[in-house]
PDB file of C-alpha atoms and ligand atoms in Angstrom:
ATOM      1  CA  UNK A   1      -5.515  15.185   1.787  1.00 91.00           C
ATOM      2  CA  UNK A   2      -2.501  16.284   3.380  1.00 93.00           C
ATOM      3  CA  UNK A   3       0.880  16.267   1.274  1.00 93.00           C
ATOM      4  CA  UNK A   4       3.871  15.731   3.024  1.00 93.00           C
ATOM      5  CA  UNK A   5       7.075  16.416   0.820  1.00 93.00           C
ATOM      6  CA  UNK A   6      10.480  15.497   2.010  1.00 94.00           C
ATOM      7  CA  UNK A   7      14.171  15.694   0.197  1.00 93.00           C
ATOM      8  CA  UNK A   8      14.429  12.141   0.483  1.00 94.00           C
ATOM      9  CA  UNK A   9      12.789   8.935   0.457  1.00 96.00           C
ATOM     10  CA  UNK A  10      14.343   7.732   3.831  1.00 95.00           C
ATOM     11  CA  UNK A  11      12.897  10.839   5.532  1.00 95.00           C
ATOM     12  CA  UNK A  12       9.980  10.605   4.074  1.00 96.00           C
ATOM     13  CA  UNK A  13       9.491   6.897   4.813  1.00 97.00           C
ATOM     14  CA  UNK A  14      10.774   7.735   8.583  1.00 96.00           C
ATOM     15  CA  UNK A  15       7.514   9.746   8.782  1.00 96.00           C
ATOM     16  CA  UNK A  16       5.606   7.322   7.109  1.00 97.00           C
ATOM     17  CA  UNK A  17       6.559   5.013   9.322  1.00 97.00           C
ATOM     18  CA  UNK A  18       6.087   6.918  12.780  1.00 97.00           C
ATOM     19  CA  UNK A  19       2.603   7.354  11.842  1.00 98.00           C
ATOM     20  CA  UNK A  20       1.889   3.814  12.130  1.00 98.00           C
ATOM     21  CA  UNK A  21       4.429   3.344  15.163  1.00 97.00           C
ATOM     22  CA  UNK A  22       2.761   6.094  16.925  1.00 97.00           C
ATOM     23  CA  UNK A  23      -0.826   4.182  16.495  1.00 98.00           C
ATOM     24  CA  UNK A  24       0.805   1.081  17.659  1.00 97.00           C
ATOM     25  CA  UNK A  25       2.251   2.949  20.731  1.00 95.00           C
ATOM     26  CA  UNK A  26      -1.660   4.008  21.486  1.00 96.00           C
ATOM     27  CA  UNK A  27      -3.220   1.325  20.193  1.00 98.00           C
ATOM     28  CA  UNK A  28      -1.625  -2.436  21.279  1.00 97.00           C
ATOM     29  CA  UNK A  29      -4.096  -4.708  19.157  1.00 98.00           C
ATOM     30  CA  UNK A  30      -4.161  -2.057  15.956  1.00 98.00           C
ATOM     31  CA  UNK A  31      -5.434  -3.365  12.799  1.00 98.00           C
ATOM     32  CA  UNK A  32      -2.647  -2.181   9.546  1.00 98.00           C
ATOM     33  CA  UNK A  33      -2.789  -2.735   5.768  1.00 98.00           C
ATOM     34  CA  UNK A  34       0.248  -2.955   4.374  1.00 98.00           C
ATOM     35  CA  UNK A  35       1.389  -2.700   0.797  1.00 98.00           C
ATOM     36  CA  UNK A  36       4.204  -4.235  -1.244  1.00 97.00           C
ATOM     37  CA  UNK A  37       6.347  -3.179  -4.105  1.00 95.00           C
ATOM     38  CA  UNK A  38       9.674  -1.250  -3.943  1.00 95.00           C
ATOM     39  CA  UNK A  39       8.025   1.948  -2.040  1.00 98.00           C
ATOM     40  CA  UNK A  40       7.162   0.600   1.247  1.00 98.00           C
ATOM     41  CA  UNK A  41      10.711  -1.197   1.647  1.00 98.00           C
ATOM     42  CA  UNK A  42      12.539   1.491   3.985  1.00 98.00           C
ATOM     43  CA  UNK A  43       9.485   1.729   6.108  1.00 98.00           C
ATOM     44  CA  UNK A  44       9.499  -2.110   7.236  1.00 98.00           C
ATOM     45  CA  UNK A  45      12.894  -1.644   7.478  1.00 98.00           C
ATOM     46  CA  UNK A  46      12.193   1.500  10.014  1.00 97.00           C
ATOM     47  CA  UNK A  47       9.719  -1.122  11.551  1.00 98.00           C
ATOM     48  CA  UNK A  48      12.317  -3.848  12.129  1.00 98.00           C
ATOM     49  CA  UNK A  49      14.830  -1.275  13.479  1.00 97.00           C
ATOM     50  CA  UNK A  50      12.282   0.161  16.149  1.00 96.00           C
ATOM     51  CA  UNK A  51      11.115  -3.364  17.123  1.00 97.00           C
ATOM     52  CA  UNK A  52      14.958  -4.495  17.849  1.00 96.00           C
ATOM     53  CA  UNK A  53      15.089  -1.184  20.188  1.00 95.00           C
ATOM     54  CA  UNK A  54      12.633  -3.143  21.966  1.00 85.00           C
ATOM     55  CA  UNK A  55      10.422  -0.222  21.378  1.00 82.00           C
ATOM     56  CA  UNK A  56       7.163  -1.984  19.958  1.00 94.00           C
ATOM     57  CA  UNK A  57       5.353  -5.133  20.705  1.00 97.00           C
ATOM     58  CA  UNK A  58       3.581  -6.595  17.604  1.00 98.00           C
ATOM     59  CA  UNK A  59       2.295  -9.337  19.390  1.00 98.00           C
ATOM     60  CA  UNK A  60      -1.340  -8.009  19.418  1.00 98.00           C
ATOM     61  CA  UNK A  61      -1.158  -6.382  15.897  1.00 98.00           C
ATOM     62  CA  UNK A  62      -3.592  -7.735  13.127  1.00 98.00           C
ATOM     63  CA  UNK A  63      -2.482  -6.856   9.607  1.00 98.00           C
ATOM     64  CA  UNK A  64      -3.893  -7.032   6.232  1.00 98.00           C
ATOM     65  CA  UNK A  65      -2.461  -6.732   2.465  1.00 98.00           C
ATOM     66  CA  UNK A  66      -3.820  -5.381  -0.163  1.00 98.00           C
ATOM     67  CA  UNK A  67      -3.144  -8.285  -2.800  1.00 97.00           C
ATOM     68  CA  UNK A  68      -2.062 -11.148  -4.060  1.00 97.00           C
ATOM     69  CA  UNK A  69      -1.330 -13.133  -7.809  1.00 97.00           C
ATOM     70  CA  UNK A  70      -3.669 -15.407  -8.839  1.00 98.00           C
ATOM     71  CA  UNK A  71      -2.002 -18.752  -8.818  1.00 97.00           C
ATOM     72  CA  UNK A  72       0.140 -17.867  -6.150  1.00 95.00           C
ATOM     73  CA  UNK A  73       0.487 -19.970  -2.993  1.00 90.00           C
ATOM     74  CA  UNK A  74       2.726 -17.386  -1.170  1.00 92.00           C
ATOM     75  CA  UNK A  75       6.322 -19.516  -1.623  1.00 92.00           C
ATOM     76  CA  UNK A  76       7.151 -18.108  -5.155  1.00 94.00           C
ATOM     77  CA  UNK A  77       9.545 -15.590  -5.113  1.00 93.00           C
ATOM     78  CA  UNK A  78       7.196 -13.222  -6.243  1.00 95.00           C
ATOM     79  CA  UNK A  79       4.596 -13.916  -4.116  1.00 97.00           C
ATOM     80  CA  UNK A  80       3.481 -10.934  -1.973  1.00 97.00           C
ATOM     81  CA  UNK A  81       2.912 -13.387   1.053  1.00 97.00           C
ATOM     82  CA  UNK A  82       6.598 -13.956   0.820  1.00 97.00           C
ATOM     83  CA  UNK A  83       7.285 -10.567   0.235  1.00 97.00           C
ATOM     84  CA  UNK A  84       6.178  -9.658   3.460  1.00 98.00           C
ATOM     85  CA  UNK A  85       7.123 -12.511   5.355  1.00 98.00           C
ATOM     86  CA  UNK A  86      10.626 -11.691   4.578  1.00 98.00           C
ATOM     87  CA  UNK A  87      10.811  -7.857   4.929  1.00 98.00           C
ATOM     88  CA  UNK A  88       8.900  -7.627   8.089  1.00 98.00           C
ATOM     89  CA  UNK A  89       6.673 -10.469   9.246  1.00 98.00           C
ATOM     90  CA  UNK A  90       9.745 -13.000  10.150  1.00 98.00           C
ATOM     91  CA  UNK A  91      11.848 -10.083  11.770  1.00 98.00           C
ATOM     92  CA  UNK A  92       9.079  -8.930  14.534  1.00 98.00           C
ATOM     93  CA  UNK A  93       7.126 -10.419  17.470  1.00 98.00           C
ATOM     94  CA  UNK A  94       3.822 -10.729  14.922  1.00 98.00           C
ATOM     95  CA  UNK A  95       1.844 -13.687  14.981  1.00 98.00           C
ATOM     96  CA  UNK A  96       1.703 -15.021  11.536  1.00 98.00           C
ATOM     97  CA  UNK A  97      -2.119 -16.233  12.039  1.00 98.00           C
ATOM     98  CA  UNK A  98      -3.056 -12.596  12.177  1.00 98.00           C
ATOM     99  CA  UNK A  99      -1.405 -11.860   9.316  1.00 98.00           C
ATOM    100  CA  UNK A 100      -3.991 -11.731   6.086  1.00 98.00           C
ATOM    101  CA  UNK A 101      -2.642 -11.832   2.959  1.00 98.00           C
ATOM    102  CA  UNK A 102      -5.770 -12.522  -0.063  1.00 97.00           C
ATOM    103  CA  UNK A 103      -5.163 -16.070  -1.258  1.00 95.00           C
ATOM    104  CA  UNK A 104      -4.790 -16.287  -4.847  1.00 95.00           C
ATOM    105  CA  UNK A 105      -5.558 -20.271  -5.008  1.00 97.00           C
ATOM    106  CA  UNK A 106      -8.805 -22.575  -4.833  1.00 96.00           C
ATOM    107  CA  UNK A 107     -12.325 -20.997  -4.448  1.00 97.00           C
ATOM    108  CA  UNK A 108     -11.475 -17.006  -5.096  1.00 97.00           C
ATOM    109  CA  UNK A 109     -15.041 -15.539  -4.780  1.00 97.00           C
ATOM    110  CA  UNK A 110     -15.244 -17.079  -1.384  1.00 97.00           C
ATOM    111  CA  UNK A 111     -11.790 -16.064  -0.672  1.00 97.00           C
ATOM    112  CA  UNK A 112     -12.654 -12.462  -1.226  1.00 98.00           C
ATOM    113  CA  UNK A 113     -15.903 -13.024   0.677  1.00 98.00           C
ATOM    114  CA  UNK A 114     -13.411 -14.156   3.546  1.00 98.00           C
ATOM    115  CA  UNK A 115     -11.253 -11.763   3.506  1.00 98.00           C
ATOM    116  CA  UNK A 116     -13.707  -8.740   3.481  1.00 98.00           C
ATOM    117  CA  UNK A 117     -15.471 -10.718   6.480  1.00 98.00           C
ATOM    118  CA  UNK A 118     -12.042 -10.830   8.288  1.00 98.00           C
ATOM    119  CA  UNK A 119     -11.676  -7.051   7.875  1.00 98.00           C
ATOM    120  CA  UNK A 120     -15.245  -6.478   9.363  1.00 98.00           C
ATOM    121  CA  UNK A 121     -14.557  -8.776  12.148  1.00 98.00           C
ATOM    122  CA  UNK A 122     -11.763  -7.023  13.331  1.00 98.00           C
ATOM    123  CA  UNK A 123     -13.650  -3.736  13.321  1.00 98.00           C
ATOM    124  CA  UNK A 124     -12.238  -2.149  10.090  1.00 98.00           C
ATOM    125  CA  UNK A 125      -8.728  -0.827   9.361  1.00 98.00           C
ATOM    126  CA  UNK A 126      -6.995   1.842  11.093  1.00 98.00           C
ATOM    127  CA  UNK A 127      -4.300   2.622   8.972  1.00 98.00           C
ATOM    128  CA  UNK A 128      -3.829   1.368   5.538  1.00 98.00           C
ATOM    129  CA  UNK A 129      -0.589   1.980   3.702  1.00 98.00           C
ATOM    130  CA  UNK A 130      -0.834   2.496  -0.389  1.00 98.00           C
ATOM    131  CA  UNK A 131       1.756   2.542  -3.441  1.00 98.00           C
ATOM    132  CA  UNK A 132       0.911   3.805  -6.191  1.00 97.00           C
ATOM    133  CA  UNK A 133       1.125   2.516  -9.640  1.00 95.00           C
ATOM    134  CA  UNK A 134       1.882   4.716 -12.973  1.00 94.00           C
ATOM    135  CA  UNK A 135      -1.711   4.270 -14.409  1.00 94.00           C
ATOM    136  CA  UNK A 136      -3.246   5.483 -10.887  1.00 96.00           C
ATOM    137  CA  UNK A 137      -3.612   1.733  -9.971  1.00 96.00           C
ATOM    138  CA  UNK A 138      -3.796   1.678  -6.057  1.00 98.00           C
ATOM    139  CA  UNK A 139      -3.616  -2.043  -4.672  1.00 97.00           C
ATOM    140  CA  UNK A 140      -4.585  -4.105  -8.149  1.00 96.00           C
ATOM    141  CA  UNK A 141      -7.529  -1.253  -9.061  1.00 97.00           C
ATOM    142  CA  UNK A 142      -6.576  -0.729 -12.201  1.00 95.00           C
ATOM    143  CA  UNK A 143      -8.176   2.121 -14.171  1.00 96.00           C
ATOM    144  CA  UNK A 144     -12.115   2.188 -14.410  1.00 96.00           C
ATOM    145  CA  UNK A 145     -12.756   0.052 -11.512  1.00 97.00           C
ATOM    146  CA  UNK A 146     -15.951   1.257  -9.572  1.00 98.00           C
ATOM    147  CA  UNK A 147     -15.221   3.154  -6.647  1.00 98.00           C
ATOM    148  CA  UNK A 148     -17.997   0.554  -5.009  1.00 98.00           C
ATOM    149  CA  UNK A 149     -15.828  -2.671  -5.448  1.00 98.00           C
ATOM    150  CA  UNK A 150     -14.564  -4.399  -2.577  1.00 98.00           C
ATOM    151  CA  UNK A 151     -12.378  -7.497  -2.890  1.00 98.00           C
ATOM    152  CA  UNK A 152     -11.903  -9.039  -6.277  1.00 98.00           C
ATOM    153  CA  UNK A 153     -10.070 -10.855  -8.826  1.00 98.00           C
ATOM    154  CA  UNK A 154      -8.804  -8.517 -11.557  1.00 97.00           C
ATOM    155  CA  UNK A 155      -6.838  -8.444 -14.730  1.00 95.00           C
ATOM    156  CA  UNK A 156      -4.050  -6.655 -14.920  1.00 93.00           C
ATOM    157  CA  UNK A 157      -3.436  -3.886 -17.215  1.00 91.00           C
ATOM    158  CA  UNK A 158      -0.863  -3.861 -20.045  1.00 92.00           C
ATOM    159  CA  UNK A 159       0.899  -1.055 -18.358  1.00 88.00           C
ATOM    160  CA  UNK A 160       1.443  -2.887 -14.629  1.00 89.00           C
ATOM    161  CA  UNK A 161       2.062  -6.311 -16.324  1.00 94.00           C
ATOM    162  CA  UNK A 162       5.330  -4.353 -18.053  1.00 93.00           C
ATOM    163  CA  UNK A 163       6.239  -2.793 -14.958  1.00 89.00           C
ATOM    164  CA  UNK A 164       6.219  -5.820 -12.740  1.00 92.00           C
ATOM    165  CA  UNK A 165       8.150  -7.514 -15.506  1.00 95.00           C
ATOM    166  CA  UNK A 166      10.063  -4.655 -15.670  1.00 93.00           C
ATOM    167  CA  UNK A 167      11.556  -4.430 -11.444  1.00 90.00           C
ATOM    168  CA  UNK A 168      10.003  -8.220  -9.919  1.00 91.00           C
ATOM    169  CA  UNK A 169      10.095 -10.385 -13.191  1.00 95.00           C
ATOM    170  CA  UNK A 170      13.566 -10.364 -15.013  1.00 93.00           C
ATOM    171  CA  UNK A 171      11.643  -8.101 -17.659  1.00 93.00           C
ATOM    172  CA  UNK A 172      10.008 -11.447 -18.788  1.00 94.00           C
ATOM    173  CA  UNK A 173       6.844 -10.483 -18.876  1.00 95.00           C
ATOM    174  CA  UNK A 174       5.443 -13.827 -20.190  1.00 95.00           C
ATOM    175  CA  UNK A 175       6.197 -14.880 -16.392  1.00 94.00           C
ATOM    176  CA  UNK A 176       3.921 -11.979 -14.882  1.00 95.00           C
ATOM    177  CA  UNK A 177       0.583 -13.362 -13.783  1.00 96.00           C
ATOM    178  CA  UNK A 178      -1.955 -12.135 -15.346  1.00 97.00           C
ATOM    179  CA  UNK A 179      -4.424 -11.711 -12.900  1.00 97.00           C
ATOM    180  CA  UNK A 180      -4.519 -10.915  -9.088  1.00 97.00           C
ATOM    181  CA  UNK A 181      -6.884 -10.770  -5.895  1.00 98.00           C
ATOM    182  CA  UNK A 182      -6.860  -7.347  -4.601  1.00 98.00           C
ATOM    183  CA  UNK A 183      -9.030  -5.294  -1.812  1.00 98.00           C
ATOM    184  CA  UNK A 184     -11.393  -3.117  -3.544  1.00 98.00           C
ATOM    185  CA  UNK A 185     -11.477   0.796  -3.713  1.00 98.00           C
ATOM    186  CA  UNK A 186     -14.106   1.176  -1.261  1.00 98.00           C
ATOM    187  CA  UNK A 187     -12.425  -1.523   0.725  1.00 98.00           C
ATOM    188  CA  UNK A 188      -9.462   0.967   0.841  1.00 98.00           C
ATOM    189  CA  UNK A 189     -11.553   4.068   1.256  1.00 98.00           C
ATOM    190  CA  UNK A 190     -13.290   2.242   4.423  1.00 98.00           C
ATOM    191  CA  UNK A 191      -9.355   2.638   6.332  1.00 98.00           C
ATOM    192  CA  UNK A 192      -9.858   5.370   8.809  1.00 98.00           C
ATOM    193  CA  UNK A 193      -6.586   6.759   7.673  1.00 98.00           C
ATOM    194  CA  UNK A 194      -4.540   6.349   4.629  1.00 98.00           C
ATOM    195  CA  UNK A 195      -1.208   6.715   4.069  1.00 98.00           C
ATOM    196  CA  UNK A 196       0.131   6.582   0.257  1.00 98.00           C
ATOM    197  CA  UNK A 197       3.684   6.501  -0.630  1.00 98.00           C
ATOM    198  CA  UNK A 198       5.390   7.661  -4.197  1.00 98.00           C
ATOM    199  CA  UNK A 199       9.186   7.985  -4.940  1.00 98.00           C
ATOM    200  CA  UNK A 200      11.173   8.819  -7.719  1.00 98.00           C
ATOM    201  CA  UNK A 201      10.859   9.979 -11.452  1.00 97.00           C
ATOM    202  CA  UNK A 202       8.225   7.251 -13.028  1.00 96.00           C
ATOM    203  CA  UNK A 203       5.845   8.643 -10.449  1.00 97.00           C
ATOM    204  CA  UNK A 204       5.662  12.620 -11.601  1.00 98.00           C
ATOM    205  CA  UNK A 205       2.805  12.710 -13.782  1.00 98.00           C
ATOM    206  CA  UNK A 206       0.690  10.324 -12.038  1.00 98.00           C
ATOM    207  CA  UNK A 207       1.067  11.883  -8.547  1.00 97.00           C
ATOM    208  CA  UNK A 208      -0.140  15.149 -10.118  1.00 97.00           C
ATOM    209  CA  UNK A 209      -3.233  13.921 -11.858  1.00 97.00           C
ATOM    210  CA  UNK A 210      -3.524  12.213  -8.101  1.00 97.00           C
ATOM    211  CA  UNK A 211      -3.245  15.712  -6.229  1.00 95.00           C
ATOM    212  CA  UNK A 212      -4.937  18.425  -8.672  1.00 94.00           C
ATOM    213  CA  UNK A 213      -6.695  16.706 -11.358  1.00 94.00           C
ATOM    214  CA  UNK A 214     -10.274  15.954 -10.875  1.00 96.00           C
ATOM    215  CA  UNK A 215     -11.592  12.630  -9.253  1.00 97.00           C
ATOM    216  CA  UNK A 216     -12.275   9.882 -11.883  1.00 98.00           C
ATOM    217  CA  UNK A 217     -12.119   6.431 -12.632  1.00 98.00           C
ATOM    218  CA  UNK A 218      -9.514   6.908 -14.788  1.00 97.00           C
ATOM    219  CA  UNK A 219      -7.010   7.570 -12.405  1.00 98.00           C
ATOM    220  CA  UNK A 220      -8.390   5.090  -9.504  1.00 98.00           C
ATOM    221  CA  UNK A 221      -5.671   7.012  -6.748  1.00 98.00           C
ATOM    222  CA  UNK A 222      -7.685  10.281  -7.498  1.00 98.00           C
ATOM    223  CA  UNK A 223     -10.434   9.007  -5.276  1.00 98.00           C
ATOM    224  CA  UNK A 224      -8.423   9.347  -2.252  1.00 98.00           C
ATOM    225  CA  UNK A 225      -9.123  13.209  -2.795  1.00 97.00           C
ATOM    226  CA  UNK A 226     -12.011  12.321  -0.966  1.00 97.00           C
ATOM    227  CA  UNK A 227     -10.758  10.526   2.157  1.00 98.00           C
ATOM    228  CA  UNK A 228     -11.110  12.368   5.529  1.00 97.00           C
ATOM    229  CA  UNK A 229      -7.605  11.458   6.907  1.00 97.00           C
ATOM    230  CA  UNK A 230      -5.410  10.427   3.726  1.00 97.00           C
ATOM    231  CA  UNK A 231      -1.648  11.283   3.849  1.00 96.00           C
ATOM    232  CA  UNK A 232       0.549  11.675   0.503  1.00 96.00           C
ATOM    233  CA  UNK A 233       3.990  10.963   1.482  1.00 96.00           C
ATOM    234  CA  UNK A 234       6.580  11.417  -1.240  1.00 96.00           C
ATOM    235  CA  UNK A 235      10.464  12.929  -1.914  1.00 95.00           C
ATOM    236  CA  UNK A 236      10.679  16.190  -3.525  1.00 93.00           C
ATOM    237  CA  UNK A 237      11.567  14.124  -7.099  1.00 95.00           C
ATOM    238  CA  UNK A 238       8.016  12.768  -6.989  1.00 96.00           C
ATOM    239  CA  UNK A 239       6.573  16.107  -6.277  1.00 94.00           C
ATOM    240  CA  UNK A 240       8.533  17.958  -8.896  1.00 94.00           C
ATOM    241  CA  UNK A 241       5.518  18.324 -11.249  1.00 95.00           C
ATOM    242  CA  UNK A 242       2.881  19.466  -8.783  1.00 93.00           C
ATOM    243  CA  UNK A 243       2.122  22.787 -10.237  1.00 89.00           C
ATOM    244  CA  UNK A 244      -1.095  23.989  -8.243  1.00 74.00           C
ATOM    245  CA  UNK A 245       0.878  25.071  -5.383  1.00 66.00           C
ATOM    246  CA  UNK A 246      -1.750  28.047  -3.882  1.00 63.00           C
ATOM    247  CA  UNK A 247      -3.627  25.006  -3.315  1.00 63.00           C
ATOM    248  CA  UNK A 248      -1.485  23.653  -0.865  1.00 61.00           C
ATOM    249  CA  UNK A 249      -1.618  25.548   2.583  1.00 48.00           C
ATOM    250  CA  UNK A 250      -1.621  21.782   3.520  1.00 51.00           C
ATOM    251  CA  UNK A 251       1.678  21.265   2.064  1.00 59.00           C
ATOM    252  CA  UNK A 252       4.290  20.386   4.470  1.00 66.00           C
ATOM    253  CA  UNK A 253       8.140  20.788   4.192  1.00 64.00           C
ATOM    254  CA  UNK A 254      10.491  18.886   6.114  1.00 59.00           C
ATOM    255  CA  UNK A 255      14.560  19.539   5.768  1.00 48.00           C
TER     256      UNK A 255
HETATM  257  C1  GLP B   1       2.001  -3.314  -7.465  1.00 62.52           C
HETATM  258  C2  GLP B   1       0.945  -3.313  -6.300  1.00 62.52           C
HETATM  259  C3  GLP B   1       0.771  -2.521  -5.601  1.00 62.52           C
HETATM  260  C4  GLP B   1       2.066  -1.082  -5.674  1.00 62.52           C
HETATM  261  C5  GLP B   1       1.973  -0.708  -6.753  1.00 62.52           C
HETATM  262  C6  GLP B   1       3.311   0.231  -6.836  1.00 62.52           C
HETATM  263  O1  GLP B   1       1.295  -3.035  -8.431  1.00 62.52           O
HETATM  264  N1  GLP B   1       0.020  -4.308  -6.660  1.00 62.52           N
HETATM  265  O2  GLP B   1       0.241  -2.273  -4.005  1.00 62.52           O
HETATM  266  O3  GLP B   1       1.453  -0.378  -4.652  1.00 62.52           O
HETATM  267  O4  GLP B   1       2.772  -1.916  -7.407  1.00 62.52           O
HETATM  268  O5  GLP B   1       5.079   0.006  -6.918  1.00 62.52           O
HETATM  269  P1  GLP B   1       6.002  -0.032  -6.577  1.00 62.52           P
HETATM  270  O6  GLP B   1       6.319   0.604  -5.116  1.00 62.52           O
HETATM  271  O7  GLP B   1       7.333  -0.882  -6.838  1.00 62.52           O
HETATM  272  O8  GLP B   1       6.345   1.833  -7.141  1.00 62.52           O
END
């Protein structure tokens, strides 16, 4: 695991977006997996700016997304499909038919199966983006999710419901859907390269556990220690509780 610590979120996001854009410049039909939440917003802005300067062609790119709320059809204010359309897809020349967001309505078991099949049909994910839940979830893989899990339906933990109510649902926990469809831990770990973003005060404790503690199902993100090409990209605030600095000859400080 490589840990890249930047002074600010915007510098960190620029570095992260470069990983995707460099890949895209070498492979026009790159297969990416994207995340929602607050952490990737700067990164998507960089993609859009880059596209507007005519530097990138997204016409052959295929994207997957990590998760979606159960019961959402993609038009709701907080739907992850809508988030992706608003922040990125409507602003670049991507073919919407090549953008796969888990489907939270209808036959969920079949949706999960089809989602995994689509990943295989596109020969796997080249670069996958992750945010980090304050309880260590990645996608919506809550603590104690088996590391062998593929795309599945999950019940959101109390902590996630509270966080989502606070950040996206005007503090009204009753409005937060109680279930989601998420890529599993195995589906995530199968990606060739992983980029995880973590910014700000609320991520300090969990980032320390992810990087410095043992790999455990209790902290799903800790599994990333086992991935051969995982980049953790964070700001100095999120990194402020890392203690074991002697371990980090791979630590990268920029600026
Ligand atoms: C949600 C999403 C995750 C995301 C996480 C972090 O739980 N399901 O995919 O990574 O939030 O969100 P934020 O970046 O807003 O802290």
